[in-house]
Amino acid sequence: MEKVVIIGGGYSGIYALQELVKNKNIKITLIDKHTFHNLQPEVYDLIANKSNIADVTIDLTTLCMGMNHPYLEYKNLKVRKIDKEAKKIYTEEQEIVEFDYLVMAAGTRTFFPPQIPGLNNAHDIKKLHWAMFFKQSFENQLFKKIQFEAKQCDDTHIVVVGAGLSGVEIAAEMAYNSKMFFKRGNFSCDNLKISLVSSSDTILPGLTPQLISMSHERLKSLGINVITNTKLLKCNEDNLELSNGTKIHHSFIIFTGGIEASPITSQLDVDKNGRGQILVNEYLQTNKYPNIFAIGDIAEIKNKKGEIMPPNVTVARISGTCAGKNILAMIKNKKMTPCDPKLEGILIALGGKYAAGNLYGLVHVKGRIAYEIKKYVFSSYRKPLLQLIKAGYKKLKKL
């Protein structure tokens, strides 16, 4: 029986898994150091109190049970070493997992440039436990402001470094949430400030001018101080030193200034780019090992035009689905299908029930309608997974 292993239970890994389970005669193992699939784009709602942990996670144990595959198993393990020749995966828990085909889907993490002193003071909210920590810290700051507002009303300044999608969305959600907090309670001590620092000459570099303009307008209306064309030089305990010669006092720092591939890629002697992402061919295979595939954010994926695709959910879905189909094709000695991802558009959450987006490169939308489209897209992904984990939960309770 052919053995297929997926390392990483994120978006791309789950899409690959959904294809692979169509073959009931192979053994499939999903490995992840976490017990849950983190719905990363929705973590900002968690921080803004619009959702809870159950809304932004999918339990991997019940998910796998709900897929009703006779030879599918989930293992909560941390990979330590990959032996490509022996086709074995060694883990910190001393368990060895064998494979015939391997899917690398471990994603990326926030890159903290070592040349910036003191950056260890910043938070990485892409990780769920840090998002929860920040949420609690943010709420504690708001509580302290109203607790002592009659005696003192010190400035609270949150600085978000990095004005890509993650930076813009978290800044907008925090600004909106704090604004509504002070308004709802009629608190006088409402001097919470949020600054967004971009090293580029604009926010959201690479997106359409119209989308940038709409987003900038929304950030401005939320009172966010947008600082462009400025780099972070040093991160001190209570202030940041910027390349424009200024120092900014801060209460919190959130760093979203770039990504790097999961360190698990160091286990593979294959071609990688400067961020550690694995270079793959049109079938999503690594250059040395045709039985090892890389998908989602951990891979540098190109379309048929040779353009590098951005790391997002759409590319994760397309690459994960394609890799799953190609492995099944290899097992049956059939022709594989080239991966040619096309972006369906981009939607940016900008605080409250407001978003901005570009659909299929044809039309721009903003406001409530863009927000509803974004929620629909998320729901269309999450709903079938919820049905699977509910089925898995029922099966688990019968054991």
XYZ file of C-alpha atoms in Angstrom:
399
model
C 0.000 0.000 0.000
C 1.372 3.404 -1.020
C 2.078 5.738 1.890
C 1.501 9.507 1.514
C 2.547 11.933 4.264
C 1.526 15.588 4.531
C 3.590 17.817 6.827
C 1.422 20.781 7.793
C -2.306 21.047 8.459
C -2.776 24.564 7.103
C -4.843 25.639 4.107
C -2.739 23.951 1.420
C -2.292 20.759 3.450
C -6.034 20.439 4.033
C -6.811 20.943 0.328
C -4.239 18.292 -0.615
C -5.761 15.953 1.954
C -9.263 16.441 0.544
C -8.017 15.204 -2.839
C -5.961 12.307 -1.496
C -8.821 10.793 0.539
C -10.635 10.092 -2.743
C -8.346 7.070 -3.083
C -9.375 4.609 -0.349
C -6.488 2.247 -1.076
C -3.577 4.396 0.121
C -2.310 5.185 3.593
C -2.377 8.909 4.412
C -0.697 10.513 7.412
C -1.150 14.163 8.328
C 1.587 15.492 10.640
C 1.359 18.813 12.460
C 2.943 20.103 15.660
C -0.360 21.838 16.400
C -3.639 20.091 17.132
C -5.627 22.561 15.086
C -5.785 24.215 11.678
C -5.440 27.963 12.290
C -7.717 30.052 10.068
C -5.074 32.783 9.933
C -6.990 35.464 7.953
C -9.705 35.461 10.627
C -7.404 35.933 13.636
C -7.948 39.694 13.370
C -11.619 39.116 14.192
C -10.494 37.210 17.283
C -8.367 40.141 18.441
C -11.254 42.518 17.760
C -13.674 40.369 19.822
C -15.824 39.509 16.817
C -15.101 35.796 17.229
C -13.625 33.260 19.649
C -11.032 30.486 19.377
C -13.606 27.960 18.147
C -14.381 30.268 15.218
C -10.780 30.516 13.999
C -9.594 26.928 14.457
C -10.426 23.519 12.978
C -9.591 20.502 15.141
C -7.348 18.171 13.131
C -8.238 14.961 15.004
C -11.965 15.233 14.377
C -11.373 16.585 10.858
C -9.449 13.473 9.862
C -12.001 11.197 11.506
C -14.792 12.981 9.672
C -13.175 12.344 6.282
C -14.111 8.688 6.684
C -10.991 7.227 5.084
C -9.972 3.745 6.300
C -6.232 4.493 6.301
C -6.074 8.167 7.259
C -4.395 9.190 10.510
C -3.413 12.472 12.131
C -0.242 12.620 14.217
C 0.521 15.500 16.576
C 4.299 15.421 16.107
C 7.176 17.827 15.552
C 9.387 16.843 12.626
C 13.101 16.760 13.407
C 14.664 15.104 10.356
C 13.643 13.908 6.893
C 15.621 11.050 5.345
C 14.877 11.377 1.626
C 16.642 8.192 0.534
C 15.228 5.935 3.239
C 11.873 7.747 2.957
C 11.548 8.177 6.696
C 10.532 11.108 8.888
C 12.058 11.353 12.367
C 10.257 13.340 15.060
C 11.106 14.860 18.431
C 8.699 12.373 19.993
C 10.967 9.528 18.752
C 8.286 8.278 16.369
C 9.324 7.360 12.826
C 6.876 7.834 9.945
C 7.568 6.211 6.570
C 6.457 7.626 3.226
C 6.438 6.901 -0.491
C 5.184 10.396 -1.319
C 5.720 13.496 0.794
C 3.830 16.798 0.702
C 5.592 19.765 2.313
C 2.874 22.163 3.505
C 4.341 23.639 6.689
C 3.833 27.259 5.597
C 5.821 30.311 6.646
C 6.477 32.392 9.732
C 7.141 36.072 10.331
C 10.745 36.999 9.528
C 12.452 39.088 12.196
C 15.550 40.695 10.598
C 18.539 40.004 12.891
C 20.125 43.343 11.957
C 17.366 45.255 13.810
C 18.364 45.365 17.513
C 15.641 44.698 20.074
C 13.106 43.220 17.686
C 12.463 40.472 20.221
C 10.213 43.034 21.938
C 7.765 42.793 19.035
C 4.794 40.440 18.757
C 4.095 37.954 15.941
C 0.318 37.705 15.826
C 0.351 35.120 13.016
C 0.823 32.515 15.724
C -2.422 31.871 17.557
C -0.938 31.852 21.072
C 0.708 35.235 20.433
C -2.537 36.561 18.970
C -4.293 35.530 22.190
C -1.527 37.111 24.280
C -1.775 40.339 22.325
C -5.585 40.353 22.562
C -5.352 40.082 26.355
C -2.593 42.708 26.549
C -4.579 45.079 24.341
C -7.680 44.670 26.508
C -5.602 45.178 29.675
C -4.296 48.445 28.234
C -7.858 49.616 27.560
C -8.894 48.629 31.094
C -5.960 50.511 32.661
C -6.929 53.631 30.724
C -10.460 53.701 32.115
C -9.316 52.534 35.570
C -7.087 55.546 36.068
C -8.724 58.052 33.723
C -9.702 60.449 36.512
C -6.103 60.618 37.829
C -4.052 60.299 34.672
C -4.661 59.712 31.011
C -1.337 58.569 29.607
C -0.926 58.000 25.898
C -1.145 54.433 24.708
C 0.655 54.020 21.412
C 0.540 50.811 19.403
C 2.963 50.644 16.479
C 2.465 48.187 13.631
C 5.637 47.752 11.571
C 4.964 46.470 8.058
C 2.125 47.724 5.863
C 1.333 44.657 3.813
C -1.997 42.863 4.150
C -1.374 41.631 7.710
C -0.191 45.004 9.003
C -3.003 46.990 7.420
C -5.720 44.584 8.600
C -4.556 44.363 12.210
C -4.070 48.148 12.473
C -7.567 48.780 11.088
C -9.249 46.222 13.359
C -7.523 47.565 16.484
C -8.323 51.157 15.625
C -11.980 50.376 14.979
C -12.294 48.190 18.061
C -10.782 50.774 20.410
C -12.850 53.545 18.854
C -16.068 51.603 19.477
C -14.889 50.683 22.992
C -14.460 54.305 24.103
C -17.609 55.446 22.297
C -19.790 52.694 23.773
C -18.626 53.455 27.316
C -18.412 57.233 26.846
C -14.939 57.090 28.396
C -13.009 60.355 28.439
C -9.536 58.793 28.305
C -9.665 57.850 24.628
C -6.161 58.930 23.605
C -5.090 55.568 22.162
C -2.899 56.040 19.096
C -2.018 53.580 16.355
C 0.791 54.098 13.871
C 1.480 51.997 10.788
C 5.051 52.065 9.479
C 5.860 51.091 5.881
C 9.349 50.814 4.410
C 7.811 51.308 0.947
C 6.544 54.604 -0.420
C 2.991 53.372 0.068
C 0.945 50.866 2.026
C 0.024 47.533 0.431
C 2.882 47.539 -2.106
C 2.119 45.602 -5.251
C -1.647 46.131 -5.152
C -3.628 48.361 -7.507
C -3.443 52.144 -6.959
C -7.209 52.261 -6.495
C -7.168 49.584 -3.795
C -4.271 51.318 -2.048
C -6.132 54.632 -2.170
C -9.361 53.141 -0.760
C -7.483 51.426 2.056
C -5.435 54.521 2.900
C -8.614 56.602 3.046
C -10.188 54.116 5.480
C -7.103 54.016 7.715
C -7.063 57.800 7.826
C -10.746 57.906 8.826
C -9.938 55.535 11.710
C -7.282 57.958 12.959
C -4.310 55.759 12.124
C -1.014 57.566 11.602
C 0.464 56.117 8.386
C 4.239 56.570 8.040
C 5.642 55.587 4.633
C 9.106 55.332 3.106
C 10.540 54.722 6.567
C 12.455 51.759 7.983
C 12.706 50.491 11.527
C 16.304 50.790 12.733
C 16.139 49.886 16.398
C 13.560 48.626 18.822
C 14.056 49.902 22.380
C 11.969 48.966 25.393
C 9.732 52.029 25.168
C 10.539 53.630 21.812
C 11.360 52.853 18.192
C 14.135 54.514 16.200
C 13.192 55.104 12.555
C 15.225 55.873 9.446
C 13.594 59.317 9.112
C 15.448 60.353 12.279
C 12.468 60.227 14.624
C 11.777 58.213 17.748
C 8.288 56.907 18.485
C 7.148 55.997 21.994
C 5.297 52.678 22.003
C 3.217 50.577 24.373
C 3.134 47.610 21.989
C 4.926 46.699 18.783
C 3.510 44.321 16.196
C 5.927 43.285 13.484
C 4.537 42.094 10.141
C 7.468 43.076 7.937
C 8.046 39.923 5.938
C 7.973 36.142 5.922
C 10.335 33.209 5.723
C 9.638 29.548 5.085
C 9.238 27.105 7.953
C 12.666 25.926 9.169
C 11.686 22.373 8.199
C 12.855 23.217 4.660
C 16.445 22.978 5.910
C 15.930 19.215 5.972
C 15.699 19.105 2.171
C 18.714 19.636 -0.093
C 16.577 21.122 -2.855
C 16.568 24.506 -4.584
C 15.150 27.360 -2.471
C 14.804 31.115 -2.782
C 16.196 33.776 -0.432
C 13.283 33.367 1.969
C 13.826 29.622 2.246
C 10.796 28.760 0.124
C 11.160 25.574 -1.927
C 11.366 26.015 -5.693
C 9.018 23.641 -7.490
C 8.294 22.697 -11.100
C 4.959 23.074 -12.855
C 3.702 19.916 -11.140
C 4.769 21.222 -7.691
C 7.614 18.707 -7.356
C 11.024 19.525 -5.896
C 13.949 19.543 -8.304
C 15.727 16.470 -6.868
C 12.928 14.303 -5.578
C 9.879 13.735 -7.829
C 8.067 12.040 -4.928
C 8.375 15.156 -2.739
C 5.947 18.016 -3.403
C 5.810 21.513 -1.874
C 2.618 23.570 -1.733
C 1.182 26.755 -0.267
C 3.343 29.389 1.389
C 6.329 27.066 1.879
C 6.855 26.933 -1.906
C 7.683 29.512 -4.557
C 4.858 28.858 -6.994
C 4.629 30.362 -10.464
C 1.833 30.562 -12.998
C 2.215 29.648 -16.672
C 3.570 33.127 -17.406
C 6.411 32.525 -14.957
C 5.075 35.091 -12.478
C 5.661 34.325 -8.803
C 2.343 34.035 -6.999
C 1.793 35.757 -3.639
C 1.346 33.567 -0.551
C -2.402 33.580 0.043
C -5.382 31.260 0.529
C -6.247 31.098 -3.182
C -2.779 29.884 -4.135
C -2.841 27.472 -1.181
C -6.131 26.009 -2.412
C -5.034 25.652 -6.017
C -1.587 24.232 -5.225
C -2.889 21.864 -2.548
C -5.618 20.506 -4.804
C -3.223 20.141 -7.735
C -0.568 18.326 -5.686
C -3.154 15.906 -4.318
C -4.381 15.100 -7.816
C -0.842 14.720 -9.157
C 0.145 12.262 -6.439
C -2.907 10.151 -7.200
C -1.979 10.331 -10.884
C 1.609 9.202 -10.138
C 0.333 6.267 -8.100
C -1.778 5.139 -11.060
C 0.992 5.915 -13.587
C -1.164 8.555 -15.233
C -0.241 11.949 -16.627
C 0.037 14.779 -14.128
C -1.594 18.206 -14.472
C 0.460 21.439 -14.459
C -0.431 23.951 -11.753
C -1.477 27.326 -13.151
C -2.846 29.420 -10.264
C -5.008 32.435 -11.066
C -5.921 35.001 -8.455
C -9.656 35.493 -8.072
C -9.150 38.806 -6.372
C -8.151 40.246 -3.039
C -10.261 41.418 -0.111
C -8.867 43.416 2.810
C -10.636 43.682 6.189
C -10.490 47.308 7.307
C -12.197 47.367 10.681
C -15.787 46.632 11.624
C -18.066 45.663 8.757
C -15.889 47.423 6.214
C -13.520 46.000 3.638
C -11.980 46.881 0.291
C -11.164 44.626 -2.583
C -10.399 43.938 -6.176
C -12.342 41.137 -7.867
C -10.749 39.234 -10.751
C -8.742 42.336 -11.597
C -11.892 43.844 -13.076
C -13.811 45.716 -10.403
C -13.030 47.408 -7.083
C -15.428 47.278 -4.144
C -15.398 48.852 -0.707
C -17.523 49.217 2.389
C -20.200 46.800 3.614
C -20.551 44.970 0.307
C -16.840 44.108 0.238
C -17.094 42.945 3.864
C -20.030 40.641 3.059
C -18.181 39.160 0.079
C -15.167 38.479 2.293
C -17.331 36.774 4.933
C -19.004 34.653 2.251
C -15.639 33.503 0.884
C -14.505 32.524 4.376
C -17.783 30.772 5.127
C -17.633 28.753 1.889
C -14.271 27.368 3.036
C -15.110 26.835 6.693
C -18.618 25.381 6.355
C -17.684 22.029 4.725
C -14.822 21.626 7.219
C -17.257 22.179 10.095
C -19.471 19.414 8.719
C -16.463 17.077 8.654
C -15.352 17.846 12.227
C -18.919 17.417 13.481
C -19.057 13.993 11.813
C -15.650 13.166 13.257
C -16.717 14.302 16.730
C -19.786 12.038 16.650
C -17.620 9.119 15.558
C -15.110 9.857 18.324
C -17.838 9.883 20.991
C -19.035 6.445 19.872
C -15.638 4.868 20.446
